[in-house]
CSV table of C-alpha atoms in Angstrom, one decimal:
chain,number,residue,atom,x,y,z
F,1,GLY,CA,-89.8,-119.1,131.2
F,2,TYR,CA,-93.5,-117.5,133.2
F,3,PHE,CA,-91.2,-114.9,133.7
F,4,GLN,CA,-89.7,-114.6,131.1
F,5,ALA,CA,-93.2,-114.0,128.8
F,6,THR,CA,-95.7,-111.9,130.4
F,7,LYS,CA,-95.8,-108.3,132.7
F,8,SER,CA,-98.1,-109.5,136.3
F,9,ASN,CA,-99.4,-112.3,137.6
F,10,ASP,CA,-102.8,-112.1,135.9
F,11,GLU,CA,-101.2,-113.8,132.6
F,12,PHE,CA,-102.0,-116.8,131.6
F,13,VAL,CA,-99.5,-119.0,129.1
F,14,SER,CA,-99.4,-122.4,127.7
F,15,PHE,CA,-96.3,-124.6,127.3
F,16,ALA,CA,-95.1,-126.7,124.8
F,17,VAL,CA,-93.8,-129.8,125.8
F,18,PRO,CA,-91.8,-132.8,123.8
F,19,SER,CA,-93.0,-135.3,125.6
F,20,GLY,CA,-92.0,-139.4,125.5
F,21,ASN,CA,-91.9,-140.8,129.2
F,22,PHE,CA,-94.4,-138.5,130.4
F,23,GLY,CA,-91.4,-136.7,132.9
F,24,ASN,CA,-91.6,-132.8,132.8
F,25,ILE,CA,-95.1,-132.6,131.5
F,26,CYS,CA,-96.5,-133.8,134.4
F,27,ALA,CA,-94.2,-132.0,136.5
F,28,GLY,CA,-96.0,-128.8,134.7
F,29,HIS,CA,-98.9,-130.1,135.6
F,30,ILE,CA,-97.7,-130.2,139.2
F,31,ALA,CA,-96.6,-126.2,139.0
F,32,ARG,CA,-99.4,-125.5,137.3
F,33,MET,CA,-102.0,-127.6,139.9
F,34,MET,CA,-99.8,-125.3,142.9
F,35,GLY,CA,-100.6,-122.2,141.1
F,36,LEU,CA,-98.9,-121.3,138.6
F,37,PRO,CA,-101.0,-119.2,135.9
F,38,THR,CA,-101.2,-121.9,132.9
F,39,ASP,CA,-103.9,-122.5,130.5
F,40,CYS,CA,-102.6,-125.4,128.2
F,41,LEU,CA,-100.3,-127.8,128.7
F,42,VAL,CA,-99.8,-129.0,124.9
F,43,CYS,CA,-97.8,-133.0,125.0
F,44,ALA,CA,-96.8,-133.6,121.7
F,45,THR,CA,-95.4,-136.7,120.9
F,46,ASN,CA,-94.2,-138.2,117.6
F,47,GLU,CA,-94.1,-141.1,116.0
F,48,ASN,CA,-94.5,-143.2,119.3
F,49,ASP,CA,-98.4,-141.9,120.3
F,50,VAL,CA,-99.7,-143.2,122.9
F,51,LEU,CA,-100.5,-140.6,125.0
F,52,ASP,CA,-101.9,-138.3,122.3
F,53,GLU,CA,-104.1,-141.3,121.3
F,54,PHE,CA,-104.7,-141.1,125.5
F,55,PHE,CA,-105.6,-137.0,125.5
F,56,ARG,CA,-107.9,-138.3,122.3
F,57,SER,CA,-109.6,-140.5,122.9
F,58,GLY,CA,-109.4,-141.8,126.9
F,59,THR,CA,-108.2,-144.6,125.9
F,60,TYR,CA,-104.5,-146.2,126.7
F,61,ARG,CA,-102.9,-148.4,125.4
F,62,PRO,CA,-99.1,-149.2,125.8
F,63,ARG,CA,-96.8,-151.1,123.0
F,64,ALA,CA,-95.3,-153.9,122.4
F,65,SER,CA,-91.3,-153.4,121.4
F,66,ALA,CA,-92.7,-154.7,118.0
F,67,GLU,CA,-94.9,-151.8,117.6
F,68,THR,CA,-92.4,-149.2,119.2
F,69,HIS,CA,-90.7,-147.0,115.9
F,70,ALA,CA,-87.2,-145.4,116.3
F,71,THR,CA,-87.8,-142.2,114.9
F,72,SER,CA,-85.2,-139.2,114.7
F,73,SER,CA,-86.9,-137.5,117.7
F,74,PRO,CA,-85.6,-140.8,119.9
F,75,SER,CA,-85.7,-139.6,123.3
F,76,MET,CA,-90.0,-139.4,122.6
F,77,ASP,CA,-89.9,-143.3,121.9
F,78,ILE,CA,-91.2,-144.8,124.3
F,79,SER,CA,-94.7,-146.6,125.1
F,80,LYS,CA,-95.5,-146.8,128.1
F,81,ALA,CA,-95.1,-143.9,129.7
F,82,SER,CA,-93.5,-144.1,133.9
F,83,ASN,CA,-94.8,-140.6,134.7
F,84,PHE,CA,-98.1,-140.9,133.9
F,85,GLU,CA,-100.0,-142.5,136.2
F,86,ARG,CA,-99.0,-140.2,138.5
F,87,PHE,CA,-101.3,-138.0,136.5
F,88,VAL,CA,-103.4,-140.1,136.5
F,89,PHE,CA,-103.7,-140.5,139.8
F,90,ASP,CA,-104.3,-136.7,140.0
F,91,LEU,CA,-107.6,-137.1,137.1
F,92,LEU,CA,-109.2,-139.6,138.9
F,93,GLY,CA,-109.7,-137.4,141.8
F,94,ARG,CA,-106.7,-139.2,143.7
F,95,ASP,CA,-108.8,-142.6,143.6
F,96,GLY,CA,-106.1,-145.1,144.5
F,97,ALA,CA,-108.6,-148.4,144.2
F,98,ARG,CA,-110.2,-146.8,141.1
F,99,VAL,CA,-105.7,-146.4,139.6
F,100,LYS,CA,-105.2,-149.9,140.8
F,101,GLN,CA,-108.1,-150.8,138.6
F,102,LEU,CA,-106.9,-149.5,135.8
F,103,PHE,CA,-103.2,-150.0,135.7
F,104,ASP,CA,-103.2,-153.6,137.7
F,105,VAL,CA,-105.5,-155.4,136.8
F,106,ASP,CA,-107.4,-153.6,133.3
F,107,LEU,CA,-103.4,-152.8,132.3
F,108,ARG,CA,-102.0,-156.5,133.4
F,109,GLU,CA,-105.4,-157.9,131.9
F,110,ARG,CA,-105.7,-157.0,128.7
F,111,GLY,CA,-103.0,-154.4,127.2
F,112,ALA,CA,-104.6,-151.3,127.3
F,113,PHE,CA,-107.7,-149.0,129.5
F,114,THR,CA,-110.4,-146.4,128.6
F,115,LEU,CA,-111.6,-143.7,131.2
F,116,ARG,CA,-115.5,-143.3,132.0
F,117,ARG,CA,-117.0,-140.7,130.3
F,118,ASP,CA,-117.0,-138.2,132.8
F,119,GLU,CA,-113.7,-139.4,133.8
F,120,PHE,CA,-112.6,-138.3,130.4
F,121,ALA,CA,-114.4,-134.8,131.0
F,122,ARG,CA,-112.2,-134.0,133.6
F,123,ILE,CA,-108.6,-133.1,130.8
F,124,ALA,CA,-110.0,-130.7,130.2
F,125,ASP,CA,-110.4,-129.1,133.6
F,126,HIS,CA,-106.7,-130.1,133.8
F,127,GLY,CA,-105.4,-127.9,130.9
F,128,PHE,CA,-104.4,-130.9,128.2
F,129,VAL,CA,-104.4,-131.3,125.1
F,130,SER,CA,-101.6,-132.9,122.4
F,131,GLY,CA,-100.7,-133.5,119.1
F,132,LYS,CA,-98.3,-135.7,116.8
F,133,SER,CA,-95.3,-134.8,114.4
F,134,THR,CA,-93.9,-137.5,112.3
F,135,HIS,CA,-89.8,-137.4,110.7
F,136,ALA,CA,-91.5,-135.4,107.8
F,137,ASP,CA,-93.5,-132.7,110.3
F,138,ARG,CA,-89.7,-132.7,111.9
F,139,LEU,CA,-87.7,-131.8,108.5
F,140,ALA,CA,-90.5,-128.6,107.8
F,141,THR,CA,-90.2,-127.1,111.0
F,142,ILE,CA,-86.9,-127.3,111.2
F,143,ARG,CA,-86.4,-125.6,108.6
F,144,ASP,CA,-89.0,-123.0,108.3
F,145,THR,CA,-87.5,-121.9,111.8
F,146,TRP,CA,-83.9,-121.6,110.1
F,147,GLN,CA,-85.3,-119.6,107.5
F,148,ARG,CA,-87.9,-117.0,109.5
F,149,PHE,CA,-85.4,-117.0,112.8
F,150,GLY,CA,-81.6,-117.8,111.8
F,151,ILE,CA,-82.6,-120.6,115.2
F,152,VAL,CA,-80.8,-124.4,114.2
F,153,ILE,CA,-84.2,-126.3,116.7
F,154,ASP,CA,-83.4,-129.6,117.7
F,155,THR,CA,-85.3,-132.9,116.4
F,156,HIS,CA,-87.3,-132.8,119.6
F,157,THR,CA,-88.0,-129.5,119.8
F,158,ALA,CA,-89.8,-129.6,116.7
F,159,ASP,CA,-91.9,-131.8,118.0
F,160,GLY,CA,-93.0,-129.6,120.2
F,161,LEU,CA,-93.5,-125.8,118.3
F,162,LYS,CA,-94.4,-128.4,115.8
F,163,VAL,CA,-97.5,-129.1,117.8
F,164,GLY,CA,-98.1,-126.0,119.7
F,165,ARG,CA,-98.5,-123.7,117.3
F,166,GLU,CA,-102.1,-126.2,116.2
F,167,HIS,CA,-103.2,-124.7,119.2
F,168,ARG,CA,-101.5,-121.4,119.8
F,169,ARG,CA,-104.5,-119.8,121.0
F,170,ALA,CA,-104.6,-115.2,119.5
F,171,GLY,CA,-102.6,-113.0,122.2
F,172,GLN,CA,-101.5,-115.1,124.4
F,173,PRO,CA,-98.0,-116.5,124.9
F,174,LEU,CA,-97.2,-120.1,124.3
F,175,LEU,CA,-93.7,-121.7,125.6
F,176,VAL,CA,-92.3,-124.3,124.0
F,177,LEU,CA,-90.3,-126.0,126.4
F,178,GLU,CA,-85.7,-126.9,124.2
F,179,THR,CA,-84.7,-130.8,124.8
F,180,ALA,CA,-81.5,-130.9,123.2
F,181,LEU,CA,-78.3,-129.3,121.3
F,182,PRO,CA,-79.0,-129.5,117.9
F,183,ALA,CA,-76.1,-131.3,117.3
F,184,LYS,CA,-76.8,-134.9,118.9
F,185,PHE,CA,-79.7,-135.4,115.4
F,186,ALA,CA,-76.7,-133.8,112.9
F,187,ALA,CA,-77.8,-135.8,110.7
F,188,THR,CA,-82.0,-134.8,110.5
F,189,ILE,CA,-80.2,-131.3,111.2
F,190,HIS,CA,-78.2,-131.8,107.8
F,191,GLU,CA,-81.0,-133.7,105.8
F,192,ALA,CA,-83.7,-130.8,106.6
F,193,LEU,CA,-80.6,-127.9,106.5
F,194,GLY,CA,-78.8,-129.0,104.2
F,195,ARG,CA,-76.1,-128.0,106.6
F,196,GLU,CA,-74.2,-129.7,109.8
F,197,PRO,CA,-75.4,-127.9,113.0
F,198,GLU,CA,-73.2,-125.9,115.4
F,199,ARG,CA,-71.4,-127.0,118.1
F,200,PRO,CA,-71.1,-126.3,121.6
F,201,PRO,CA,-67.2,-124.6,123.1
F,202,GLY,CA,-65.4,-127.3,123.5
F,203,PHE,CA,-66.7,-129.8,121.0
F,204,GLU,CA,-66.0,-128.7,117.3
F,205,GLY,CA,-63.2,-132.4,115.9
F,206,ILE,CA,-64.1,-134.2,118.5
F,207,GLU,CA,-63.4,-137.2,116.9
F,208,ASP,CA,-59.7,-137.0,116.1
F,209,LEU,CA,-58.8,-136.6,119.9
F,210,PRO,CA,-57.6,-139.5,122.1
F,211,LYS,CA,-59.6,-142.4,122.5
F,212,ARG,CA,-60.0,-143.6,126.3
């Protein structure tokens, strides 16, 4: 993606990543540390906005099952991101004792932790920003993308596109990671566009095939 969007290694790009489990965006963080010319890593969440809350406030509070919403971008319906601790380890200078205090003591005893002010300030140095997208946002973004470009995007990609646009910087490419086929979320696509999404080759009429 970087090479498709740039003409020289002097150019910087930003990536918007729909995120629930903090996996792909953690990979982006590692690539940035390895030298990929990346400006911003945009963490896009849905209504389960634990990660957005952290990047805005420095407080990490995983939600209980009863507080975790079932949404139209279900792969992001996660309240405790299993890859997140890896990023915090880097954020805190790979201080294992401090990470243990936060994740093993504070999180277990209080259900949340909050970074110190100096620790929270380091997030900007790592290029992270964040935002939240709702069901209404997804419908509007899917509809807008179809009307402007004739492209149907899935619900998770819509989250990434909506939040990515909020952090886009003039003159700099923003790459939004597309995460799934629209056909997997046909009900929401129909709600947004009034039509069924196209299916990939080989899946037409699959309901009529023998079931085993």
